[in-house]
Short mmCIF file of C-alpha atoms in Angstrom, two decimals:
data_model
loop_
_atom_site.label_atom_id
_atom_site.label_comp_id
_atom_site.label_asym_id
_atom_site.label_seq_id
_atom_site.Cartn_x
_atom_site.Cartn_y
_atom_site.Cartn_z
CA MET A 17 5.40 34.08 6.44
CA PRO A 18 2.60 32.56 8.59
CA LEU A 19 2.51 28.78 8.95
CA LYS A 20 0.15 26.91 6.63
CA LYS A 21 -2.59 25.30 8.68
CA VAL A 22 -2.98 21.75 7.36
CA LEU A 23 -5.68 19.29 8.47
CA PHE A 24 -5.20 15.64 7.55
CA LEU A 25 -8.38 13.53 7.84
CA THR A 26 -8.08 9.76 8.08
CA LEU A 27 -10.09 6.64 8.89
CA LYS A 28 -7.30 4.54 10.42
CA VAL A 29 -3.58 5.17 10.83
CA PHE A 30 -1.98 3.12 13.60
CA GLY A 31 -4.63 0.53 14.48
CA PHE A 32 -4.27 -1.38 11.20
CA THR A 33 -1.37 -2.38 8.93
CA GLY A 34 -2.80 -2.19 5.40
CA GLY A 35 -1.39 -0.23 2.48
CA ILE A 36 -3.67 2.78 2.98
CA GLU A 37 -2.66 3.01 6.63
CA LYS A 38 1.02 2.93 5.63
CA VAL A 39 0.40 5.86 3.28
CA CYS A 40 -1.33 7.71 6.12
CA ARG A 41 1.63 7.19 8.44
CA THR A 42 4.01 8.53 5.79
CA ILE A 43 1.88 11.64 5.31
CA CYS A 44 1.83 12.12 9.10
CA ARG A 45 5.62 12.02 9.14
CA THR A 46 5.76 14.45 6.23
CA LEU A 47 3.61 16.94 8.16
CA TYR A 48 5.77 16.38 11.24
CA ASP A 49 8.92 17.21 9.23
CA LEU A 50 7.35 20.28 7.65
CA SER A 51 6.31 21.49 11.10
CA GLU A 52 9.91 21.09 12.30
CA GLU A 53 10.95 23.30 9.37
CA GLU A 54 8.38 25.82 10.65
CA LEU A 55 6.43 25.66 7.38
CA VAL A 56 3.15 24.10 8.49
CA ASP A 57 0.95 23.84 11.56
CA PRO A 58 -0.49 20.32 11.13
CA MET A 59 -3.32 18.38 12.76
CA THR A 60 -4.38 14.81 12.02
CA TYR A 61 -7.86 13.58 12.93
CA CYS A 62 -8.45 9.83 12.81
CA MET A 63 -12.02 8.53 12.92
CA TYR A 64 -11.44 5.01 14.24
CA ASP A 65 -8.11 5.01 16.11
CA GLN A 66 -7.76 6.13 19.71
CA SER A 67 -5.40 8.98 20.60
CA TYR A 68 -3.19 6.54 22.52
CA ASP A 69 -2.60 4.49 19.33
CA ARG A 70 -0.28 7.24 18.08
CA ASP A 71 3.29 6.23 17.16
CA SER A 72 5.55 9.09 18.26
CA ARG A 73 7.92 8.52 15.33
CA TYR A 74 5.31 9.87 12.92
CA LEU A 75 3.86 12.88 14.73
CA LYS A 76 3.73 14.70 18.02
CA LYS A 77 1.03 14.26 20.62
CA HIS A 78 -0.55 17.66 20.00
CA GLN A 79 -0.65 16.97 16.23
CA TYR A 80 -2.95 13.94 16.46
CA ARG A 81 -6.38 13.06 17.75
CA GLY A 82 -8.17 9.73 17.54
CA PHE A 83 -11.96 9.63 17.84
CA GLY A 84 -12.36 5.91 18.61
CA GLY A 85 -15.23 5.42 16.17
CA ASN A 86 -17.29 8.41 17.35
CA ARG A 87 -18.24 9.48 13.83
CA LYS A 88 -20.52 12.38 14.70
CA TYR A 89 -17.94 14.03 16.91
CA PHE A 90 -15.25 13.39 14.28
CA VAL A 91 -17.35 15.08 11.59
CA VAL A 92 -18.15 18.11 13.77
CA LYS A 93 -14.52 18.63 14.85
CA SER A 94 -13.25 18.05 11.29
CA LEU A 95 -15.66 20.63 9.93
CA LEU A 96 -14.80 23.24 12.56
CA THR A 97 -11.05 22.74 12.20
CA GLY A 98 -11.26 22.47 8.43
CA LEU A 99 -12.95 25.86 8.20
CA LYS A 100 -9.89 27.38 9.92
CA SER A 101 -7.38 25.49 7.75
CA ASP A 102 -5.54 26.53 4.61
CA VAL A 103 -5.27 22.96 3.33
CA VAL A 104 -7.30 19.80 4.02
CA ILE A 105 -5.97 16.42 2.87
CA LEU A 106 -8.31 13.43 2.79
CA SER A 107 -6.88 9.93 3.10
CA HIS A 108 -9.99 8.21 1.71
CA ILE A 109 -13.03 8.91 -0.44
CA ASN A 110 -15.32 7.99 2.48
CA LEU A 111 -14.34 11.33 4.03
CA LEU A 112 -15.62 13.26 1.03
CA SER A 113 -18.83 14.53 2.65
CA VAL A 114 -16.86 16.47 5.29
CA ALA A 115 -14.65 18.00 2.61
CA TYR A 116 -17.66 18.96 0.52
CA LEU A 117 -19.08 20.97 3.44
CA ILE A 118 -15.73 22.65 4.11
CA LYS A 119 -15.37 23.57 0.44
CA ARG A 120 -18.88 25.00 0.25
CA LEU A 121 -18.59 27.05 3.43
CA ARG A 122 -15.01 28.20 2.83
CA PRO A 123 -14.08 27.96 -0.88
CA SER A 124 -10.58 29.37 -0.27
CA THR A 125 -9.55 26.22 1.65
CA LYS A 126 -7.67 23.88 -0.66
CA VAL A 127 -8.96 20.30 -0.42
CA TYR A 128 -7.04 17.33 -1.79
CA LEU A 129 -7.95 13.63 -1.87
CA ILE A 130 -5.48 10.72 -1.90
CA ALA A 131 -6.95 8.11 -4.28
CA HIS A 132 -5.70 4.57 -3.73
CA GLY A 133 -7.63 2.14 -5.89
CA ILE A 134 -10.89 0.25 -6.09
CA GLU A 135 -12.54 2.44 -3.44
CA ILE A 136 -12.68 5.35 -5.90
CA TRP A 137 -12.89 3.81 -9.36
CA ARG A 138 -15.97 1.67 -8.66
CA LYS A 139 -19.49 3.00 -9.34
CA LEU A 140 -20.24 5.96 -7.08
CA PRO A 141 -23.45 7.81 -6.18
CA GLU A 142 -24.02 11.01 -8.10
CA ALA A 143 -23.56 13.04 -4.89
CA LYS A 144 -20.02 11.69 -4.45
CA ILE A 145 -19.11 12.42 -8.06
CA LYS A 146 -20.40 15.96 -7.59
CA ALA A 147 -18.24 16.29 -4.47
CA LEU A 148 -15.21 14.91 -6.32
CA LYS A 149 -15.58 17.65 -8.90
CA ARG A 150 -15.45 20.31 -6.18
CA LEU A 151 -12.07 19.13 -4.92
CA ASP A 152 -9.01 21.15 -5.85
CA LYS A 153 -7.11 18.02 -6.85
CA ILE A 154 -7.16 14.23 -6.63
CA ILE A 155 -3.78 12.62 -5.98
CA ALA A 156 -3.71 9.10 -7.46
CA VAL A 157 -1.13 6.62 -6.17
CA SER A 158 -0.48 5.21 -9.65
CA HIS A 159 -1.08 5.96 -13.32
CA PHE A 160 -3.48 3.01 -13.42
CA THR A 161 -5.58 4.50 -10.62
CA ALA A 162 -5.55 7.88 -12.36
CA GLU A 163 -6.78 6.37 -15.64
CA GLN A 164 -9.49 4.37 -13.87
CA ILE A 165 -10.78 7.51 -12.14
CA LYS A 166 -10.87 9.45 -15.40
CA SER A 167 -12.74 6.76 -17.29
CA ALA A 168 -15.14 5.87 -14.45
CA HIS A 169 -16.15 9.41 -13.46
CA HIS A 170 -15.26 11.53 -16.51
CA LEU A 171 -13.06 13.93 -14.57
CA SER A 172 -10.68 16.29 -16.33
CA GLU A 173 -6.98 15.51 -16.53
CA GLN A 174 -6.16 18.77 -14.74
CA LYS A 175 -8.08 17.52 -11.70
CA ILE A 176 -5.86 14.42 -11.23
CA GLU A 177 -2.16 14.08 -10.54
CA VAL A 178 -0.03 11.02 -9.78
CA LEU A 179 2.18 10.66 -6.71
CA ASN A 180 3.47 7.13 -6.24
CA ASN A 181 3.59 5.71 -2.74
CA CYS A 182 6.97 5.33 -1.10
CA LEU A 183 8.78 3.11 1.34
CA ASP A 184 8.04 3.95 4.95
CA PRO A 185 10.61 6.45 6.27
CA PHE A 186 11.48 3.91 8.97
CA TYR A 187 11.57 0.86 6.70
CA HIS A 188 14.47 -1.41 7.68
CA PHE A 189 16.73 -2.32 4.76
CA PRO A 190 18.39 -5.65 5.58
CA SER A 191 22.11 -5.91 4.82
CA ILE A 192 22.35 -9.68 5.34
CA PHE A 193 19.94 -11.87 3.39
CA SER A 194 20.10 -15.17 5.30
CA LYS A 195 16.86 -16.97 6.14
CA PRO A 196 15.84 -16.35 9.77
CA GLU A 197 16.31 -19.52 11.83
CA SER A 198 13.30 -18.72 14.00
CA LEU A 199 10.93 -18.68 10.99
CA LEU A 200 12.45 -21.83 9.48
CA HIS A 201 11.71 -23.54 12.78
CA ARG A 202 8.22 -22.00 13.13
CA TYR A 203 7.06 -23.26 9.74
CA GLY A 204 9.02 -26.52 9.70
CA LEU A 205 11.18 -25.50 6.73
CA ARG A 206 14.76 -26.28 5.68
CA LYS A 207 17.39 -23.85 4.40
CA ASP A 208 17.70 -25.72 1.11
CA GLN A 209 13.99 -25.27 0.28
CA VAL A 210 12.99 -22.66 -2.31
CA ILE A 211 10.18 -20.50 -1.00
CA LEU A 212 7.55 -18.55 -2.90
CA MET A 213 5.52 -16.07 -0.92
CA SER A 214 2.33 -14.04 -1.30
CA LEU A 215 1.06 -11.56 1.31
CA SER A 216 -2.50 -10.37 1.02
CA ARG A 217 -5.86 -10.22 2.72
CA LEU A 218 -7.53 -13.57 1.98
CA VAL A 219 -11.14 -12.52 1.63
CA ALA A 220 -13.91 -14.30 -0.24
CA THR A 221 -15.06 -11.06 -1.88
CA GLU A 222 -11.58 -10.18 -3.19
CA LYS A 223 -10.41 -12.81 -5.64
CA TYR A 224 -8.22 -10.55 -7.77
CA LYS A 225 -4.92 -10.92 -5.89
CA GLY A 226 -3.69 -13.79 -8.07
CA TYR A 227 -2.94 -16.45 -5.48
CA ASP A 228 -5.47 -18.82 -7.11
CA ASN A 229 -3.40 -18.87 -10.27
CA THR A 230 -0.19 -19.42 -8.31
CA ILE A 231 -1.83 -22.40 -6.60
CA ALA A 232 -3.01 -23.73 -9.98
CA ILE A 233 0.52 -23.84 -11.45
CA LEU A 234 2.23 -25.08 -8.28
CA PRO A 235 1.97 -28.82 -9.22
CA ARG A 236 3.83 -28.11 -12.46
CA LEU A 237 6.53 -26.04 -10.71
CA VAL A 238 7.05 -28.76 -8.10
CA LYS A 239 7.86 -31.35 -10.78
CA ASN A 240 11.15 -29.56 -11.56
CA ASN A 241 11.61 -28.13 -8.07
CA PRO A 242 10.60 -30.77 -5.50
CA ASN A 243 11.94 -28.57 -2.66
CA LEU A 244 9.54 -25.76 -3.54
CA VAL A 245 7.15 -24.42 -0.86
CA TYR A 246 4.53 -21.70 -1.28
CA LEU A 247 3.81 -19.53 1.78
CA LEU A 248 0.44 -17.85 1.47
CA ALA A 249 0.35 -15.18 4.17
CA GLY A 250 -2.51 -13.01 5.31
CA LYS A 251 -5.56 -13.09 7.54
CA SER A 252 -8.42 -15.05 5.96
CA ASP A 253 -12.14 -15.18 6.58
CA GLU A 254 -13.76 -18.57 7.19
CA GLU A 255 -15.27 -18.86 3.72
CA GLU A 256 -12.00 -18.13 1.94
CA HIS A 257 -9.99 -20.42 4.20
CA ALA A 258 -12.36 -23.30 3.47
CA ARG A 259 -12.17 -22.60 -0.28
CA LEU A 260 -8.37 -22.54 -0.20
CA GLU A 261 -8.27 -25.85 1.67
CA LYS A 262 -10.39 -27.39 -1.08
CA LEU A 263 -8.05 -26.01 -3.75
CA ILE A 264 -5.05 -27.49 -1.93
CA GLU A 265 -6.71 -30.92 -1.87
CA GLN A 266 -7.82 -30.60 -5.49
CA HIS A 267 -4.28 -29.86 -6.70
CA GLN A 268 -2.69 -32.35 -4.27
CA ILE A 269 -0.12 -29.84 -3.01
CA ARG A 270 -0.50 -30.25 0.76
CA ASP A 271 3.28 -30.80 1.19
CA HIS A 272 4.14 -27.71 -0.84
CA ILE A 273 1.92 -24.96 0.53
CA LYS A 274 1.42 -23.39 3.95
CA LEU A 275 -1.36 -20.99 4.90
CA ILE A 276 0.54 -19.07 7.57
CA GLY A 277 -2.13 -16.52 8.49
CA PHE A 278 -1.63 -12.96 9.70
CA VAL A 279 1.94 -11.64 9.69
CA ASP A 280 2.72 -8.95 12.23
CA GLU A 281 4.17 -5.73 10.81
CA ALA A 282 7.35 -6.21 12.84
CA GLU A 283 7.99 -9.57 11.14
CA ILE A 284 7.24 -8.71 7.50
CA THR A 285 10.87 -8.09 6.52
CA ASP A 286 11.94 -11.36 8.15
CA HIS A 287 9.29 -13.19 6.11
CA PHE A 288 10.65 -11.60 2.94
CA LEU A 289 14.15 -12.77 3.94
CA LEU A 290 12.76 -16.26 4.48
CA SER A 291 11.45 -16.26 0.90
CA ASP A 292 13.14 -16.40 -2.50
CA ILE A 293 10.39 -15.03 -4.75
CA PHE A 294 7.41 -12.80 -3.99
CA VAL A 295 4.54 -13.60 -6.35
CA MET A 296 1.21 -11.80 -6.54
CA PRO A 297 -0.12 -11.43 -10.10
CA SER A 298 -3.10 -9.27 -9.15
CA LYS A 299 -5.54 -7.46 -11.42
CA LYS A 300 -6.96 -4.58 -9.35
CA GLU A 301 -4.04 -3.34 -7.29
CA GLY A 302 -4.07 0.44 -6.85
CA PHE A 303 -0.29 0.45 -6.33
CA GLY A 304 1.00 -2.31 -4.07
CA ILE A 305 3.37 -1.11 -1.33
CA VAL A 306 4.07 -4.76 -0.54
CA PHE A 307 5.87 -5.08 -3.88
CA ILE A 308 8.38 -2.32 -3.17
CA GLU A 309 8.90 -3.64 0.37
CA ALA A 310 9.67 -7.08 -1.07
CA VAL A 311 12.17 -5.61 -3.56
CA ALA A 312 13.74 -3.58 -0.74
CA SER A 313 14.36 -6.90 1.02
CA GLY A 314 16.17 -8.29 -2.03
CA LEU A 315 13.35 -10.43 -3.40
CA ARG A 316 12.58 -11.15 -7.02
CA VAL A 317 8.97 -10.01 -7.50
CA VAL A 318 6.32 -11.24 -9.95
CA ALA A 319 3.25 -9.00 -10.36
CA GLY A 320 0.42 -8.41 -12.81
CA ASN A 321 0.76 -6.12 -15.83
CA LYS A 322 -2.81 -4.80 -15.80
CA ASP A 323 -2.99 -2.62 -12.68
CA GLY A 324 -1.02 -0.31 -10.39
CA SER A 325 1.64 -2.99 -9.94
CA VAL A 326 3.18 -1.61 -13.14
CA ASP A 327 4.07 1.61 -11.28
CA ALA A 328 5.33 -0.29 -8.23
CA LEU A 329 7.72 -2.33 -10.39
CA LYS A 330 8.65 0.70 -12.50
CA ASN A 331 7.37 -0.80 -15.76
CA GLY A 332 9.35 -4.00 -15.15
CA GLU A 333 12.68 -2.47 -14.07
CA LEU A 334 12.26 -3.68 -10.49
CA GLY A 335 10.62 -7.03 -11.14
CA TYR A 336 8.66 -9.20 -13.55
CA LEU A 337 5.28 -8.19 -14.97
CA VAL A 338 3.06 -11.01 -16.23
CA ASP A 339 -0.42 -11.37 -17.66
CA PRO A 340 -2.36 -12.24 -14.48
CA ASP A 341 -4.90 -14.24 -16.51
CA ASN A 342 -2.30 -16.32 -18.34
CA LEU A 343 -1.16 -19.34 -16.33
CA ASN A 344 1.53 -20.19 -18.89
CA ASP A 345 3.02 -16.70 -18.61
CA ILE A 346 3.12 -16.88 -14.81
CA GLU A 347 4.60 -20.38 -14.88
CA ALA A 348 7.27 -19.53 -17.47
CA THR A 349 8.35 -16.44 -15.53
CA LEU A 350 8.66 -18.31 -12.24
CA LYS A 351 10.59 -21.13 -13.92
CA LYS A 352 12.99 -18.57 -15.40
CA ILE A 353 13.63 -16.98 -11.99
CA LEU A 354 14.03 -20.38 -10.31
CA LEU A 355 16.88 -21.21 -12.70
CA SER A 356 18.97 -18.35 -11.35
CA LEU A 357 18.08 -16.91 -7.95
CA PRO A 358 19.90 -13.66 -7.07
CA ASN A 359 23.04 -13.61 -4.95
CA GLN A 360 23.90 -11.15 -2.16
CA GLU A 361 25.35 -8.54 -4.52
CA GLU A 362 22.35 -8.68 -6.89
CA LYS A 363 19.97 -8.26 -3.97
CA MET A 364 21.84 -5.14 -2.84
CA VAL A 365 21.57 -3.69 -6.35
CA LEU A 366 17.80 -4.28 -6.24
CA GLN A 367 17.63 -2.51 -2.90
CA GLN A 368 19.43 0.53 -4.25
CA LYS A 369 17.17 0.73 -7.30
CA VAL A 370 13.95 0.62 -5.29
CA PHE A 371 15.30 3.18 -2.82
CA GLU A 372 16.23 5.59 -5.60
CA THR A 373 12.74 5.31 -7.08
CA PHE A 374 10.49 5.17 -4.02
CA ASN A 375 12.33 6.95 -1.22
CA TYR A 376 10.60 9.05 1.43
CA GLU A 377 12.38 12.28 0.46
CA LYS A 378 10.78 12.25 -2.99
CA TYR A 379 7.36 11.63 -1.51
CA ARG A 380 7.77 14.36 1.11
CA ASN A 381 8.73 16.86 -1.59
CA GLY A 382 5.60 15.90 -3.52
CA ILE A 383 3.31 16.55 -0.54
CA LYS A 384 5.20 19.77 0.24
CA ASN A 385 4.70 20.99 -3.33
CA LEU A 386 1.01 20.11 -3.10
CA ILE A 387 0.54 22.11 0.10
CA PHE A 388 2.39 25.20 -1.10
CA ASN A 389 1.87 25.15 -4.89
CA GLY A 390 -1.28 23.11 -5.41
CA ALA A 391 0.56 20.53 -7.53
CA VAL A 392 2.77 17.55 -6.72
CA LYS A 393 5.26 18.46 -9.42
CA PRO A 394 6.69 21.95 -9.89
CA ALA A 395 5.27 23.81 -12.90
CA ASP A 396 8.59 23.68 -14.76
CA SER A 397 9.11 19.90 -14.34
#
């Protein structure tokens, strides 16, 4: 049987550390594995990364090309290669125009789009909706994203399928859950302090992540837990940083909150180990890989019950789902967790649960089924 020629089109893969980029890296590794099984002949084109950004764990040199922001050349090469491919997978809706041309010129090529969240369920131009309808399938990362797409663009159920994101195939599962001394020293913290953590982009135009509400209830939490500290992690723009500083002064919580800025990918697990609770009651999360990473590090997680976080926490089996608009609900849940923080054994049980639900093997099988059968799940499942 001839190898399936698969073209994976992306915007960024290795030059950025967001959730979409993590999904892209996992798909790259999936294609790498399938090529080792002599099932596919894969190629990944990345619009903004350079070829030298490639991480060799995820794909081979000849399977990847970065175009360094040269959009015209990217589009031309994607079109030419796509017309010779059996399957084209898009990592983002902004690549839809290329796929539309491929589909029109070579209808037999199967074209699939990975749909993450707000980028696809917001209002779209009619041309993009028309292009969406020409796709063979849209793969939503959560049931929430799937429902939002259906209601926003009136697409048929047969057009959309759900494949939850997974933990990175190289994600490090810690076996010892002690707080890293280096981070305690860096942030001026003590071992006896209870630490809440949020990790998100802190951008003025994105106020749906829930950290405002966590800040609002912090004075009340501190009354019963004077050793409580809230680490708000993530790169911020100037406007948002200034707004957060005002909130901190307004609530008089300067001694109980630290804006720690960007956290390097290599240190994310250590920051989870430093913390006791991960809290991010968001409202427009497409899925939230950060939630499953936090659980994999043994953390109790509090997330919103109105978005893709529900899938990430497996309807509450892996963490606590709260009404993100209800301060009392968030406060009561955090107080409940603070009364009984998990021990080493309980953290290991959490790890096992999240691994069983969101492991790489499951995800790889889903992408494999999509490439060979046109559906994430087998017909008899």
